[in-house]
PDB file of C-alpha atoms in Angstrom:
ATOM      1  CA  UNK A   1      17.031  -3.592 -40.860  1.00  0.00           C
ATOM      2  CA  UNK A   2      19.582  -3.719 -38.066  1.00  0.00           C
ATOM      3  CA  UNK A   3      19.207  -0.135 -37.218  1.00  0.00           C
ATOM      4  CA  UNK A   4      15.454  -0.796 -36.855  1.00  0.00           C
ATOM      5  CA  UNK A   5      15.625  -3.676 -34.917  1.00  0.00           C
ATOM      6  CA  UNK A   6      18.199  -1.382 -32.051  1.00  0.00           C
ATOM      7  CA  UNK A   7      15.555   0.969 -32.172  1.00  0.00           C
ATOM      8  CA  UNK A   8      12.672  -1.145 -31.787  1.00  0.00           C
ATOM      9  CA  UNK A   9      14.486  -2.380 -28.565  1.00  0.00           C
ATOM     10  CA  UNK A  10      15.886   0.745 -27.274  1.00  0.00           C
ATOM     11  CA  UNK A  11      11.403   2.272 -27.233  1.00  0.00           C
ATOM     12  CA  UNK A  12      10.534  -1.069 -25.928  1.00  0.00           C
ATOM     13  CA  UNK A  13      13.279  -0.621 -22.811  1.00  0.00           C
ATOM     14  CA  UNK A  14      12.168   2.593 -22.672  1.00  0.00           C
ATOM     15  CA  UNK A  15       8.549   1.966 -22.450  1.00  0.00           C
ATOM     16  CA  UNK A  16       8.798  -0.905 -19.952  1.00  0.00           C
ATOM     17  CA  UNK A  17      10.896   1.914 -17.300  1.00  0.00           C
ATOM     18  CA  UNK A  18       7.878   3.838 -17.550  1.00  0.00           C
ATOM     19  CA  UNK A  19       5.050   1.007 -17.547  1.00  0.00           C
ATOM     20  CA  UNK A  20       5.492  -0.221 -14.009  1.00  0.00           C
ATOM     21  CA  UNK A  21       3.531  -0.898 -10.971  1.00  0.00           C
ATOM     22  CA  UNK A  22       2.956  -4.336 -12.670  1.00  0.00           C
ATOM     23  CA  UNK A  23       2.411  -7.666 -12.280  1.00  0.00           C
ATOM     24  CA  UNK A  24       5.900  -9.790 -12.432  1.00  0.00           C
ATOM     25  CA  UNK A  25       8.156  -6.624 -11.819  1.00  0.00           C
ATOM     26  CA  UNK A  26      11.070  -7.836  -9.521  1.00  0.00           C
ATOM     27  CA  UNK A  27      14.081  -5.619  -8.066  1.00  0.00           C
ATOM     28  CA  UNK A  28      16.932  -7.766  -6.502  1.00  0.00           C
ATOM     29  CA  UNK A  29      19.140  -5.449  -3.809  1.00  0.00           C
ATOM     30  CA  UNK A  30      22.793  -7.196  -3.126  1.00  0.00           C
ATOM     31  CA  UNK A  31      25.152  -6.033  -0.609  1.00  0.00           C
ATOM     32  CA  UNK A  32      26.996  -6.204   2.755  1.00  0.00           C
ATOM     33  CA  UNK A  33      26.177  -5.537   6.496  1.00  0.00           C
ATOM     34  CA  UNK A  34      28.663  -4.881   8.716  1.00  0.00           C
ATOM     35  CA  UNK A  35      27.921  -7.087  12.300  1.00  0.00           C
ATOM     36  CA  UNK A  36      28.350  -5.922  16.040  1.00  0.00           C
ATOM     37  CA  UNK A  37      31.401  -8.514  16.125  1.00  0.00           C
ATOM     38  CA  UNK A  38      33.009  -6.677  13.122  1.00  0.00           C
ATOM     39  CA  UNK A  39      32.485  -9.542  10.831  1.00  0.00           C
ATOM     40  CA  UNK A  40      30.475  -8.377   7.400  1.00  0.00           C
ATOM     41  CA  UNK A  41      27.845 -10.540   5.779  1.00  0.00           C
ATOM     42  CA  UNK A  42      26.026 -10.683   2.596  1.00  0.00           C
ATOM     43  CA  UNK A  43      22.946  -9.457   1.820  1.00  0.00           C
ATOM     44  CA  UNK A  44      20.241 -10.324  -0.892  1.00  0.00           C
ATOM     45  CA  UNK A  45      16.978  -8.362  -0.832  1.00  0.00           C
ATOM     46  CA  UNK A  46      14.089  -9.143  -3.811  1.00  0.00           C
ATOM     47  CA  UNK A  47      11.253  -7.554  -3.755  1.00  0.00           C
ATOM     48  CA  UNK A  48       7.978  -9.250  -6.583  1.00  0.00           C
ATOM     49  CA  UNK A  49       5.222  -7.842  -7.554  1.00  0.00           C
ATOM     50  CA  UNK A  50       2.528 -10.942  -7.506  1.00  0.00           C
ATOM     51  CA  UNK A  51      -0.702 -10.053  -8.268  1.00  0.00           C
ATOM     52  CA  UNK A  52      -3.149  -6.946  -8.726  1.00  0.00           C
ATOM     53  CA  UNK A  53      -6.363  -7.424  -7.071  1.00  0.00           C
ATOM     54  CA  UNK A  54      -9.287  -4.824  -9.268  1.00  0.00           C
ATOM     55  CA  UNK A  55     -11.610  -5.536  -6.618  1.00  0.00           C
ATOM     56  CA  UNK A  56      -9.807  -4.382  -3.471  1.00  0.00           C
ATOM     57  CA  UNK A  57      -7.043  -2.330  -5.375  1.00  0.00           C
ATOM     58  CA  UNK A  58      -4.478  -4.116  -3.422  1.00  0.00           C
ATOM     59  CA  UNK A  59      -1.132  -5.369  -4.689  1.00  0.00           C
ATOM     60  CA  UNK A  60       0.407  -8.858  -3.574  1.00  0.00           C
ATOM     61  CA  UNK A  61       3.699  -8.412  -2.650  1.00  0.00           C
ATOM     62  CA  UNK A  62       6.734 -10.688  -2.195  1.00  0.00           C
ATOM     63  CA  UNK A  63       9.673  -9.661  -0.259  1.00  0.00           C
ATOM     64  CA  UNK A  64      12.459 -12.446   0.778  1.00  0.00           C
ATOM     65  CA  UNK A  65      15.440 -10.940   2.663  1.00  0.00           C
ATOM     66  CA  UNK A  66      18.933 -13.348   2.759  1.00  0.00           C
ATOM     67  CA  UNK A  67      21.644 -12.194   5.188  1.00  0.00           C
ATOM     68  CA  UNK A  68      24.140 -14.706   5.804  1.00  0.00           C
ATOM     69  CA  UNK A  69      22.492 -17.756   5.920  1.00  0.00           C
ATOM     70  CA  UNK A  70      19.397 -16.388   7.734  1.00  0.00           C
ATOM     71  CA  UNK A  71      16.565 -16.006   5.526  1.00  0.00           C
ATOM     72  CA  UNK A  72      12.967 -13.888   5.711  1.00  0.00           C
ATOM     73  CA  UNK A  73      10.001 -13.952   4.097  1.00  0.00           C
ATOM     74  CA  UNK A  74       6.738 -12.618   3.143  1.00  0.00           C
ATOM     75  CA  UNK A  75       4.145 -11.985   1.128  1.00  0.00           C
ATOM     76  CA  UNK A  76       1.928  -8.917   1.688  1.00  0.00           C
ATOM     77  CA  UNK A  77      -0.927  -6.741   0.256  1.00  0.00           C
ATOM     78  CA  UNK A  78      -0.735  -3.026  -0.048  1.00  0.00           C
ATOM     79  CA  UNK A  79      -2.779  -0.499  -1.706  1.00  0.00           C
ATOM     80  CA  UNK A  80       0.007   1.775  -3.196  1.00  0.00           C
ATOM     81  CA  UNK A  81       3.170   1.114  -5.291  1.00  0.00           C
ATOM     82  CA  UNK A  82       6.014   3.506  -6.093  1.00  0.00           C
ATOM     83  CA  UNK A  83       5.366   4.827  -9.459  1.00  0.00           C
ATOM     84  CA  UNK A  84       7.033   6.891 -12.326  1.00  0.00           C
ATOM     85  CA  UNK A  85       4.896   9.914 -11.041  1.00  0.00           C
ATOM     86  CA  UNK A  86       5.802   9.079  -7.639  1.00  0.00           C
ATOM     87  CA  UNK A  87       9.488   9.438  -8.971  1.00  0.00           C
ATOM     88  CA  UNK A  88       8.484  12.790 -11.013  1.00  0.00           C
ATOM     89  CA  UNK A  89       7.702  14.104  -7.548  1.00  0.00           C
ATOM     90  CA  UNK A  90      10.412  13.175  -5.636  1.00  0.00           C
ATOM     91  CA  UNK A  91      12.592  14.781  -7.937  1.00  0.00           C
ATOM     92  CA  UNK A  92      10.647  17.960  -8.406  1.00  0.00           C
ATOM     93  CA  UNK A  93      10.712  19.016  -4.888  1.00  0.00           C
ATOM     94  CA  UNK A  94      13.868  16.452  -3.662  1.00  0.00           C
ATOM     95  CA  UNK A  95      16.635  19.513  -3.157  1.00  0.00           C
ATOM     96  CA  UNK A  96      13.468  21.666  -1.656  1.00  0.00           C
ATOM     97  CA  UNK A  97      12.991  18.574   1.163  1.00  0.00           C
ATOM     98  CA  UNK A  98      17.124  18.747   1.983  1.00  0.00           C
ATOM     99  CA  UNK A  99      17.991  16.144  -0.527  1.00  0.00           C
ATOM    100  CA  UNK A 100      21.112  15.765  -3.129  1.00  0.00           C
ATOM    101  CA  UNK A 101      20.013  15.110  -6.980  1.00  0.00           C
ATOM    102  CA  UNK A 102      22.778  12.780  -7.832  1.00  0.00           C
ATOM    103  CA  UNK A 103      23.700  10.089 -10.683  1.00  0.00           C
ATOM    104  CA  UNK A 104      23.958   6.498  -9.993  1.00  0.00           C
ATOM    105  CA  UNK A 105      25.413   3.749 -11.747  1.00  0.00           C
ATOM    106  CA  UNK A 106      24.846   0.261 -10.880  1.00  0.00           C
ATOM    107  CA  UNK A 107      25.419  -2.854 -12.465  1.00  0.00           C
ATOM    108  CA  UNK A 108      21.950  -2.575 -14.476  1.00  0.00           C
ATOM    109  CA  UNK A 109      22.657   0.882 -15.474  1.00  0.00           C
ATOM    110  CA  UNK A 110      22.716   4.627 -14.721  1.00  0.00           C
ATOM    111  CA  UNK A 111      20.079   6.156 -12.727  1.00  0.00           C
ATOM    112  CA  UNK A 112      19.285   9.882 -11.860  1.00  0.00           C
ATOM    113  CA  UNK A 113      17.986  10.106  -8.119  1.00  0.00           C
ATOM    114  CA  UNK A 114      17.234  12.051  -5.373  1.00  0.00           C
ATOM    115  CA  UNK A 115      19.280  10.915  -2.508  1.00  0.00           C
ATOM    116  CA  UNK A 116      17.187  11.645   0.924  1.00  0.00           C
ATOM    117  CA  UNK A 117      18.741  11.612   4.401  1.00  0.00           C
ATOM    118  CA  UNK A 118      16.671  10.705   7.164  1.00  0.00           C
ATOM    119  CA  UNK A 119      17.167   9.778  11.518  1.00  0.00           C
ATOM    120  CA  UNK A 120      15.155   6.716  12.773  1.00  0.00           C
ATOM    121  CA  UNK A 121      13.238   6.898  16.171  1.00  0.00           C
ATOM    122  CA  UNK A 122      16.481   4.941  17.443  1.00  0.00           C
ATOM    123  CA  UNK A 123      18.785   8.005  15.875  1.00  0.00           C
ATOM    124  CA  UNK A 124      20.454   5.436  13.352  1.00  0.00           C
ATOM    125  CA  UNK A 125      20.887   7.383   9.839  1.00  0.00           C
ATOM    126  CA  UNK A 126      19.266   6.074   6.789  1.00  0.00           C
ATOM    127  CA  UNK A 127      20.156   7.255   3.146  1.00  0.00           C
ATOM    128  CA  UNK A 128      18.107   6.463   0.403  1.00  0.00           C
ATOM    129  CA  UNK A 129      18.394   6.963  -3.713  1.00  0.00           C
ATOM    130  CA  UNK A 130      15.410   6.987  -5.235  1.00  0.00           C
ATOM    131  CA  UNK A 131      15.179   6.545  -8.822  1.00  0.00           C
ATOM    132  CA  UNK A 132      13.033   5.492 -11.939  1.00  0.00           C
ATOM    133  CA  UNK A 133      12.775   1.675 -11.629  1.00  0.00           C
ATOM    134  CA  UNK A 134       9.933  -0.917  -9.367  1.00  0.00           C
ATOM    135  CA  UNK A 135      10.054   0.337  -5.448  1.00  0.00           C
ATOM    136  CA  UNK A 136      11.917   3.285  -6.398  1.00  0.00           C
ATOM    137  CA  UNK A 137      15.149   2.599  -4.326  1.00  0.00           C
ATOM    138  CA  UNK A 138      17.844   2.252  -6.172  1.00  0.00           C
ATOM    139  CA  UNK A 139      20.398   2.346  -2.711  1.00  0.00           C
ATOM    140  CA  UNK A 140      19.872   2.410   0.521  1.00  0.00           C
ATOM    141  CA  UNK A 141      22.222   2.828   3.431  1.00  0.00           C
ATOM    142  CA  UNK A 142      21.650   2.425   7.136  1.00  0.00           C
ATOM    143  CA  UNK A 143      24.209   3.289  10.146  1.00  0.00           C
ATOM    144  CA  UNK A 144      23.671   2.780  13.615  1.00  0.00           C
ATOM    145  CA  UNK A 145      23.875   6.526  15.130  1.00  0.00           C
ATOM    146  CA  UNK A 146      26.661   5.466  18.207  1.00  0.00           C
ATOM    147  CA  UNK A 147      29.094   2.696  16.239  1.00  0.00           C
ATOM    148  CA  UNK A 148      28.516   3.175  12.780  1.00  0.00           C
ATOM    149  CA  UNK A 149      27.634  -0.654  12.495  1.00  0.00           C
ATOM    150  CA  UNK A 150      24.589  -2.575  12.048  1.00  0.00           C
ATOM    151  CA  UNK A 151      24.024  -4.052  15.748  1.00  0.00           C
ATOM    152  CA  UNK A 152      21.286  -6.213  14.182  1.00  0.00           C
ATOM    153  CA  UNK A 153      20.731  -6.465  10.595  1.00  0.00           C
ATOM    154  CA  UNK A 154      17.025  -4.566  10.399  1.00  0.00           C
ATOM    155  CA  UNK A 155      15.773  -5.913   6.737  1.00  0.00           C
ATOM    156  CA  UNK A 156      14.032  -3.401   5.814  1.00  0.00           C
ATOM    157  CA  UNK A 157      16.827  -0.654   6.003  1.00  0.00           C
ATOM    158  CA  UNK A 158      20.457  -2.357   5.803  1.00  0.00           C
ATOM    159  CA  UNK A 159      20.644  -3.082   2.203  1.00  0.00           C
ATOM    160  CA  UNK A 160      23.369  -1.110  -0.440  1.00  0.00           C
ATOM    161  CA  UNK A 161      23.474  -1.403  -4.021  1.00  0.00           C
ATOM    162  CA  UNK A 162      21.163  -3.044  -6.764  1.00  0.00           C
TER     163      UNK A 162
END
């Protein structure tokens, strides 16, 4: 009955990785930024998953941003979420668009991503893992192209780690 039971959890686990854009999926990024002044600060990023709207098609999004003690944020509607295709894809062509297929482990688990490199219109460099999981980033790292240090912490692209 107890090897049932493991199994029973180990298809459900499995089936919830694969069941998402959904309502009431949350990610939760944590890590540091490093400041102009060469002080670091911490950094919380959550991202929710609200609502679906079947009228519009639209998504209600939360995103709240702490860095320091400075907090942001929203809530917004958008018509497309990252999904498990969307991740199927990314990995399919990721080594063909320049990218790295590499394993992550965080402290939720082990992910298998596709590690993209890209240069902002301000030529700071931003490195992203996507895997398998709600908004598809598992890491994220973002250096300013002259110091190597966040001048100003940009929420959207200084976060590291889940």
């Amino acid at each position: 009955m107890k090897r049932f039971g493991f199994t029973a959890l180990i298809l459900f686990i499995a089936s919830y990785a694969s069941a998402y854009p959904t309502v009431g999926d949350k990610v939760t990024w944590n890590g540091t930024v490093n400041m102009v002044d060469g002080t670091k600060e911490e950094i919380k990023i959550t991202k929710e998953v609200l609502a679906f709207n079947k009228d519009t098609r639209k998504w209600t999004v939360k995103y709240e941003a702490d860095i320091g003690k400075d907090r942001t944020s929203k809530i917004s509607e958008v018509e497309d979420l990252y999904s498990p295709d969307r991740y199927k894809e990314i990995l399919a062509s990721c080594v063909e668009k320049g990218g790295i297929l590499e394993d992550i482990t965080t402290s939720v688990g082990m992910y298998k991503t596709c590690k993209l490199t890209s240069i902002g219109s301000d030529g700071s460099i931003v490195e992203k893992w996507w895997g398998n999981l709600p908004f598809g980033v598992v890491s994220r790292k973002t250096q300013d192209a002259s110091s190597q240090i966040a001048k100003r912490p940009d929420l959207n692209s200084i976060l590291t780690g889940l």
